Amino acid sequence: MDPVRQNPGVMKTKPPGEKRSTADLDNYMGFMQIEPGDMLLDDYDVVDEKQDVAIITPDDSVDEPDPEPLADDYEAMKARLLPEIPDLEIEAEAVHTWSIENYRSLARKERGPIFQCGGHPWRILFFPYGNNVDFASFYLEQGFEEKPSDDWYACVQFVLVLWNKNDPSIYVQHTANHRYNVDEGDWGFTRFAEIRKLFAAQWEGRGRPMVENDAVNVTAYVRIYKDPTGVLWHNFINYDSKKETGMVGLKNQGATCYLNSLLQSLYFTNAFRKAVYQIPTEQEADRANSAWALQRLFYLLQTNDTAVSTQELTASFGWETRHIFEQQDVQELSRILMERMEERMKGTKAENALAKMFVGKMKTYISCIDVDYESSRIEDFWDIQLNVSGNKNLDESFRDYVQVETMDGENKYFAEGYGLQDAKKGVIFESFPQVLHLQLKRFEYDFNRDAMMKINDRYEFPEVFDAAPYLSADADKSEPYTYQLHGVLVHSGDLNAGHYYAYLKPTKDGHFYKFDDDRVTRATLKEALEENFGGDYTNMVNGNSGIRNPYTRTLSTKRSMSAYMLVYIRQSRLDNILLEVAESDTPSHLGKLRELSKQLNEEKALIERKRREREEQHLYMHMGVVTDENFKAFQGFDLCAWDGIEPGSEAAPKTYRTLRTSTIADFIRTVAAEKKLPADQLRLWVMVNRQNKTTRPDQPIENPEMTIEEAFTKYGSRDKAFRFWLEVAKTVEDGKPVWPDAPAQDRNNTPILIFLKYFDAESQTLKGVGHIYAKKHSKVGDIVPSILQLMGWSPGLTTAPTLALYEEIKHSMIEPMKPKSTLQQAEIQDGDIVCFQKALSEKEISALQQSGSYTDAREFYDYLLNRVTIQFNPKIPNDTDGDCFGLVLSKRMSYDQFSAKVGERLKVDPTHIRFSTVNTTTGKPKQIVKRNPNQNLWQILSPQFSTYNNSNQRNDALYYEVLDISLSELDTKKILKVTWVSEGVTKEETFDILVAKNGVVADLLPGLQKKAGLDDETIQNVRVYEAHAGKFYKQLGGDYSVASITEFVVLYAERVPEEEQNSEEGDRLISVFHFDKEMNKPHGVPFKFLVKPGEKFKDTKQRLSKRTGIKGKQFEKVKFALVQKPPYSKPIYLNDDDVLADLPIGHDDFLGLDHVNKTRSIGTKGDSIFIR
């Protein structure tokens, strides 16, 4: 039995510590005379004496073990210690021995003589007293005198053997593989051999020491391999995919590796890329257009030097955060993506391009044996699903697919006109497409385990595949149906945890490359094919129990990586499919390479500018300014609308980002320069928020030398925005402005600033016309001449119109004004708005009403200002009605704008609010609203396209939920849908709980407690469990990783019943599920139930009634059965006198409750993947 050795610690050398002198070594060793009979013991010398039982076969009994080679027999040692690595080509080999003399006199670090291997210099690096450890340290290092070139590397397999010069049977060795490069020029073993053992009187009981007479030999066996892929033993530090392969990868957003592998496969199907480029998107070049987003992604893959993000693409799909963190079905995703692109190609030169590329035809038939009758149907297919289970290779799967079933006996076929006939039933292919997508069914439901399982059986597929044998006799075979393997999409892991990547062959005669998210590397043919066949590992070391799966961290003798999708291209069409995609094929609106690069650079600059703005935000203040021009262009309530108007509109007030330390005068000069007006003819009126929820000018700023900060402190409100009305002087005397409200002799009759709006009944418009000043003791009727003059209606003439005046008090209060009242009596103050209209004759009123127009300004206000009222309800109802509210919003508000309004109403940060649409039929939440800056409120509530389940939703209501974290932080979380079960198992409340993606089940309990309103005692006794197919699957401990919880299970949580908490000896648990007559029709909430010994089932039912919460007549209709695992799956119905504990209940048996499923519905469908 080989001695147990300390882990040698394969590593790169570290900086040396203090130098150990010969005296130190003498002290360390003590140079005690150790006799052969003496023993050296410490912790690492202790070995397990128990031997494994040996199974001896007849062959084993006659073979003698090979004798151990001697250290000076270099060929034998090399054969024993340095076996060749299969599938790698040897470039060079060398054996070099360094005779070490005067060990005790050596320096802290020593280097041996240089020797050559593969045209490179090598030497042994030796730390006699250890590299900061109490072990001799040996390394193999490159021996270049000067630093080698940056691209130098060598893939080296080596063994270092330390042996006694006088007795070559005494040796110790360690082996390693390493990729040497300019940054890692040495590699070896820090803990090669313990120093005190080297100088002990005996080396492992061999009768003499390893270091004898202060001398010892060390031999290096060096083998350099050729690097077929350029990444053999690469550590991928500073790896550049573009530099090494000319291609770039795709970034993983969280769990989008499956998407990345599919996108790379489609991208390198060049004809597909070219067809996508032909979709006209210049009129919809935005992130909501999935075709444009895919074009952009493909273009970036062509031109980028680094990995490309898929965030724009998934955002265009309409995916939410939960979709990003859920691994979806690749076949379904591929089909939906194809459908979307096909829709966008209709009516363009790319129409039918995808069908010509990916669509084949198959015939489903029933053919009578004895009469001339056949019933058949020819259908298109985009891909083919092939069974893996029970088949060894691709040909067997195709034979299985086209297998003929004979219909005879009781299963005869009724042929019209011939009656019942023996017949053959099957499927045969009429044609195969140019690009053949084969979906391998690696995931199947295991009825014995009652769970979805991954099939890791060996399944072979060829590099060249002949599909002709599976065509019908009538198929056109004038062109060979021989296919070349183009892509292998791989899943590594199991059902609960895994990773997707792809092997693709981008060119007709090129190499395969591995596309693993953001990394692209060259691959060998074996890596692309054989290593993805699945099945058992080969060449496993004797005694090894398996290879550890990096995703499940379990040992297995079967490969966890296996192909799940194959892409074949018809050999005769390779040039058509893998054609070159030139710059001219890029959509014209994307521009030439330089133009798009400029666009991308501008986007990066914008992002950087916004980042700097965020960092410097505390230094600046936003100053909103409304002018007379804005007021005149605005149709609506107040002087203007601060939100909801498109930027650039004449009615939109402008916001300036101004340094807080600058002065009001500085700010006025900035505005004056922009408007090309003299700065001294402008002044700012501070606008205030009145109690009636209007924003009006209140007073002018008299001291322009105060800073913005000082002005805000004096005049500002709680709002972050500082708002002003800009007044331009109408009168200038001696070069100085004259303001109408300048200090007057009569302080009791000061002028009032009044804004005027005109309602034009004929054009149905309501717009500002300007402002006037009127003294407060003047009558309301006195302002009419000023209005007539402002409108150009000659006052005093008989043609001057009669006016009706209204005060715009608030949106629901437009009051008529009395002409004989003074302005003071009418409570008019600075900033008030007076609306006027021409008095209409009865004839004019009648004509307007007949045309559906408004004749009164008050009616028109009501029309404008109550356009859209949106009802907001909490997604998770609370006890108070105050959480339900409605807001009057503009249809044109962006997501951020109406989210801010809701946040203001709830007094919460709007970044923590998430919205859902409302199902018209059920009134329940329908779909989470994805934040899209290009989509307004009305587009969210009333989408124009209903292809993807966006119809059948209310256009006047939204659900909201206040999250504990912001939407951006939500991207780092995993959403667990947990159903809280109470009142037995009759009441279910489902909550979305956010847990860190690397968290455990215990982490979801605080969120569940908060959302379900549970007290501390209850949450301490909560059980969390998984259910699958309506049955209890397994209970999850607090330390169970949430990453292992998949979408295939339902997650339940309940308070552990008191009877379980107080269970007695002999009690045990049984899993219970509900079914409706047939066991394959489960429903309801499965649960665990306590079985008590000796209890008659009559009494057990009473406890079941309490446990389930089902009572009275409803409970009396329930039948109870013991359901055993297959094949004994027929239910055994129980009587009142039965004792459940006495029945032969296995670990996998269930107690079934047979009763009507009152919640069943027809045509319901769960959430599935979608592309908007």
PDB file of C-alpha atoms in Angstrom, residues 966-1105:
ATOM      1  CA  SER A 966     -35.764  49.439  -6.247  1.00  0.00           C
ATOM      2  CA  LEU A 967     -36.544  47.972  -9.656  1.00  0.00           C
ATOM      3  CA  SER A 968     -32.853  48.096 -10.561  1.00  0.00           C
ATOM      4  CA  GLU A 969     -31.928  46.136  -7.445  1.00  0.00           C
ATOM      5  CA  LEU A 970     -34.668  43.678  -8.303  1.00  0.00           C
ATOM      6  CA  ASP A 971     -32.452  42.535 -11.170  1.00  0.00           C
ATOM      7  CA  THR A 972     -30.095  40.952  -8.620  1.00  0.00           C
ATOM      8  CA  LYS A 973     -32.864  38.981  -6.973  1.00  0.00           C
ATOM      9  CA  LYS A 974     -34.786  35.807  -7.637  1.00  0.00           C
ATOM     10  CA  ILE A 975     -38.556  35.967  -7.423  1.00  0.00           C
ATOM     11  CA  LEU A 976     -40.080  33.034  -5.591  1.00  0.00           C
ATOM     12  CA  LYS A 977     -43.815  32.589  -5.960  1.00  0.00           C
ATOM     13  CA  VAL A 978     -44.858  31.232  -2.563  1.00  0.00           C
ATOM     14  CA  THR A 979     -48.403  30.154  -1.751  1.00  0.00           C
ATOM     15  CA  TRP A 980     -49.291  30.689   1.910  1.00  0.00           C
ATOM     16  CA  VAL A 981     -51.800  28.045   3.008  1.00  0.00           C
ATOM     17  CA  SER A 982     -54.151  28.738   5.930  1.00  0.00           C
ATOM     18  CA  GLU A 983     -57.537  27.683   7.303  1.00  0.00           C
ATOM     19  CA  GLY A 984     -56.424  24.112   6.904  1.00  0.00           C
ATOM     20  CA  VAL A 985     -55.563  23.952   3.243  1.00  0.00           C
ATOM     21  CA  THR A 986     -58.638  25.723   1.907  1.00  0.00           C
ATOM     22  CA  LYS A 987     -57.283  29.261   1.751  1.00  0.00           C
ATOM     23  CA  GLU A 988     -54.400  30.082  -0.560  1.00  0.00           C
ATOM     24  CA  GLU A 989     -52.611  33.402  -0.860  1.00  0.00           C
ATOM     25  CA  THR A 990     -49.796  33.638  -3.387  1.00  0.00           C
ATOM     26  CA  PHE A 991     -46.985  36.123  -2.853  1.00  0.00           C
ATOM     27  CA  ASP A 992     -43.927  37.049  -4.874  1.00  0.00           C
ATOM     28  CA  ILE A 993     -41.000  36.972  -2.454  1.00  0.00           C
ATOM     29  CA  LEU A 994     -37.644  38.445  -3.440  1.00  0.00           C
ATOM     30  CA  VAL A 995     -34.581  36.536  -2.318  1.00  0.00           C
ATOM     31  CA  ALA A 996     -30.941  36.977  -3.266  1.00  0.00           C
ATOM     32  CA  LYS A 997     -30.151  34.510  -6.035  1.00  0.00           C
ATOM     33  CA  ASN A 998     -27.479  32.925  -3.820  1.00  0.00           C
ATOM     34  CA  GLY A 999     -29.757  32.902  -0.778  1.00  0.00           C
ATOM     35  CA  VAL A1000     -31.418  30.058   1.119  1.00  0.00           C
ATOM     36  CA  VAL A1001     -35.006  29.209   2.043  1.00  0.00           C
ATOM     37  CA  ALA A1002     -34.631  30.880   5.443  1.00  0.00           C
ATOM     38  CA  ASP A1003     -34.099  34.184   3.605  1.00  0.00           C
ATOM     39  CA  LEU A1004     -37.637  34.162   2.210  1.00  0.00           C
ATOM     40  CA  LEU A1005     -39.321  33.903   5.626  1.00  0.00           C
ATOM     41  CA  PRO A1006     -39.026  37.619   6.577  1.00  0.00           C
ATOM     42  CA  GLY A1007     -40.584  38.606   3.250  1.00  0.00           C
ATOM     43  CA  LEU A1008     -43.362  36.034   3.687  1.00  0.00           C
ATOM     44  CA  GLN A1009     -44.022  37.267   7.228  1.00  0.00           C
ATOM     45  CA  LYS A1010     -44.378  40.840   6.036  1.00  0.00           C
ATOM     46  CA  LYS A1011     -46.579  40.119   3.016  1.00  0.00           C
ATOM     47  CA  ALA A1012     -48.815  37.556   4.718  1.00  0.00           C
ATOM     48  CA  GLY A1013     -49.016  39.568   7.978  1.00  0.00           C
ATOM     49  CA  LEU A1014     -47.761  36.741  10.183  1.00  0.00           C
ATOM     50  CA  ASP A1015     -46.766  37.163  13.810  1.00  0.00           C
ATOM     51  CA  ASP A1016     -43.381  36.116  15.189  1.00  0.00           C
ATOM     52  CA  GLU A1017     -44.704  32.917  16.754  1.00  0.00           C
ATOM     53  CA  THR A1018     -46.246  31.729  13.490  1.00  0.00           C
ATOM     54  CA  ILE A1019     -43.181  32.414  11.362  1.00  0.00           C
ATOM     55  CA  GLN A1020     -41.072  30.373  13.782  1.00  0.00           C
ATOM     56  CA  ASN A1021     -43.188  27.294  12.982  1.00  0.00           C
ATOM     57  CA  VAL A1022     -43.483  27.595   9.211  1.00  0.00           C
ATOM     58  CA  ARG A1023     -42.865  24.680   6.883  1.00  0.00           C
ATOM     59  CA  VAL A1024     -41.840  25.367   3.294  1.00  0.00           C
ATOM     60  CA  TYR A1025     -42.267  22.569   0.780  1.00  0.00           C
ATOM     61  CA  GLU A1026     -42.326  21.835  -2.923  1.00  0.00           C
ATOM     62  CA  ALA A1027     -45.201  20.206  -4.767  1.00  0.00           C
ATOM     63  CA  HIS A1028     -45.117  18.721  -8.227  1.00  0.00           C
ATOM     64  CA  ALA A1029     -48.014  17.376 -10.273  1.00  0.00           C
ATOM     65  CA  GLY A1030     -50.330  18.096  -7.342  1.00  0.00           C
ATOM     66  CA  LYS A1031     -48.326  15.964  -4.899  1.00  0.00           C
ATOM     67  CA  PHE A1032     -46.045  16.693  -1.977  1.00  0.00           C
ATOM     68  CA  TYR A1033     -42.520  16.572  -3.408  1.00  0.00           C
ATOM     69  CA  LYS A1034     -40.146  17.468  -0.583  1.00  0.00           C
ATOM     70  CA  GLN A1035     -39.815  19.674   2.467  1.00  0.00           C
ATOM     71  CA  LEU A1036     -37.168  22.396   2.225  1.00  0.00           C
ATOM     72  CA  GLY A1037     -34.836  23.094   5.116  1.00  0.00           C
ATOM     73  CA  GLY A1038     -33.816  26.601   6.052  1.00  0.00           C
ATOM     74  CA  ASP A1039     -30.377  26.132   4.479  1.00  0.00           C
ATOM     75  CA  TYR A1040     -31.742  24.831   1.159  1.00  0.00           C
ATOM     76  CA  SER A1041     -30.435  26.917  -1.746  1.00  0.00           C
ATOM     77  CA  VAL A1042     -33.102  28.921  -3.578  1.00  0.00           C
ATOM     78  CA  ALA A1043     -31.090  28.455  -6.760  1.00  0.00           C
ATOM     79  CA  SER A1044     -32.208  24.809  -6.692  1.00  0.00           C
ATOM     80  CA  ILE A1045     -35.905  25.736  -6.715  1.00  0.00           C
ATOM     81  CA  THR A1046     -37.140  25.413 -10.291  1.00  0.00           C
ATOM     82  CA  GLU A1047     -40.199  26.576 -12.194  1.00  0.00           C
ATOM     83  CA  PHE A1048     -41.421  22.982 -12.440  1.00  0.00           C
ATOM     84  CA  VAL A1049     -42.536  22.927  -8.808  1.00  0.00           C
ATOM     85  CA  VAL A1050     -45.084  24.846  -6.763  1.00  0.00           C
ATOM     86  CA  LEU A1051     -43.790  26.352  -3.530  1.00  0.00           C
ATOM     87  CA  TYR A1052     -46.068  26.188  -0.489  1.00  0.00           C
ATOM     88  CA  ALA A1053     -45.668  27.486   3.049  1.00  0.00           C
ATOM     89  CA  GLU A1054     -47.855  26.665   6.025  1.00  0.00           C
ATOM     90  CA  ARG A1055     -47.795  26.739   9.793  1.00  0.00           C
ATOM     91  CA  VAL A1056     -46.864  23.288  11.131  1.00  0.00           C
ATOM     92  CA  PRO A1057     -50.035  21.955  12.814  1.00  0.00           C
ATOM     93  CA  GLU A1058     -49.980  21.738  16.607  1.00  0.00           C
ATOM     94  CA  GLU A1059     -50.553  17.988  16.515  1.00  0.00           C
ATOM     95  CA  GLU A1060     -47.313  17.601  14.553  1.00  0.00           C
ATOM     96  CA  GLN A1061     -45.463  19.860  16.967  1.00  0.00           C
ATOM     97  CA  ASN A1062     -46.753  17.697  19.836  1.00  0.00           C
ATOM     98  CA  SER A1063     -46.379  14.332  18.106  1.00  0.00           C
ATOM     99  CA  GLU A1064     -45.730  11.268  20.220  1.00  0.00           C
ATOM    100  CA  GLU A1065     -43.597   8.193  19.816  1.00  0.00           C
ATOM    101  CA  GLY A1066     -44.988   5.926  17.109  1.00  0.00           C
ATOM    102  CA  ASP A1067     -46.615   8.763  15.166  1.00  0.00           C
ATOM    103  CA  ARG A1068     -45.503   9.187  11.568  1.00  0.00           C
ATOM    104  CA  LEU A1069     -46.263  11.414   8.587  1.00  0.00           C
ATOM    105  CA  ILE A1070     -47.878  10.506   5.293  1.00  0.00           C
ATOM    106  CA  SER A1071     -48.157  12.645   2.161  1.00  0.00           C
ATOM    107  CA  VAL A1072     -51.719  13.558   1.166  1.00  0.00           C
ATOM    108  CA  PHE A1073     -53.034  14.765  -2.183  1.00  0.00           C
ATOM    109  CA  HIS A1074     -56.440  15.490  -3.736  1.00  0.00           C
ATOM    110  CA  PHE A1075     -57.762  13.911  -6.918  1.00  0.00           C
ATOM    111  CA  ASP A1076     -61.003  13.895  -8.864  1.00  0.00           C
ATOM    112  CA  LYS A1077     -62.010  10.261  -9.564  1.00  0.00           C
ATOM    113  CA  GLU A1078     -58.777   9.553 -11.442  1.00  0.00           C
ATOM    114  CA  MET A1079     -55.364   9.773  -9.796  1.00  0.00           C
ATOM    115  CA  ASN A1080     -53.894  11.537 -12.797  1.00  0.00           C
ATOM    116  CA  LYS A1081     -56.237  14.450 -12.111  1.00  0.00           C
ATOM    117  CA  PRO A1082     -54.761  15.949  -8.940  1.00  0.00           C
ATOM    118  CA  HIS A1083     -55.938  19.285  -7.604  1.00  0.00           C
ATOM    119  CA  GLY A1084     -55.776  21.403  -4.495  1.00  0.00           C
ATOM    120  CA  VAL A1085     -52.967  21.757  -1.979  1.00  0.00           C
ATOM    121  CA  PRO A1086     -50.995  18.613  -1.064  1.00  0.00           C
ATOM    122  CA  PHE A1087     -49.844  18.336   2.524  1.00  0.00           C
ATOM    123  CA  LYS A1088     -48.386  16.130   5.250  1.00  0.00           C
ATOM    124  CA  PHE A1089     -50.658  14.416   7.763  1.00  0.00           C
ATOM    125  CA  LEU A1090     -49.899  12.746  11.091  1.00  0.00           C
ATOM    126  CA  VAL A1091     -50.779   9.042  11.316  1.00  0.00           C
ATOM    127  CA  LYS A1092     -51.401   7.795  14.853  1.00  0.00           C
ATOM    128  CA  PRO A1093     -51.037   4.111  15.763  1.00  0.00           C
ATOM    129  CA  GLY A1094     -54.221   2.212  16.669  1.00  0.00           C
ATOM    130  CA  GLU A1095     -56.564   5.018  15.567  1.00  0.00           C
ATOM    131  CA  LYS A1096     -59.624   3.909  13.615  1.00  0.00           C
ATOM    132  CA  PHE A1097     -60.165   5.757  10.402  1.00  0.00           C
ATOM    133  CA  LYS A1098     -63.472   7.122  11.677  1.00  0.00           C
ATOM    134  CA  ASP A1099     -61.481   9.178  14.189  1.00  0.00           C
ATOM    135  CA  THR A1100     -58.745   9.871  11.669  1.00  0.00           C
ATOM    136  CA  LYS A1101     -61.337  11.563   9.427  1.00  0.00           C
ATOM    137  CA  GLN A1102     -62.226  13.993  12.176  1.00  0.00           C
ATOM    138  CA  ARG A1103     -58.599  15.062  12.406  1.00  0.00           C
ATOM    139  CA  LEU A1104     -58.445  15.238   8.593  1.00  0.00           C
ATOM    140  CA  SER A1105     -61.442  17.564   8.576  1.00  0.00           C
TER     141      SER A1105
END
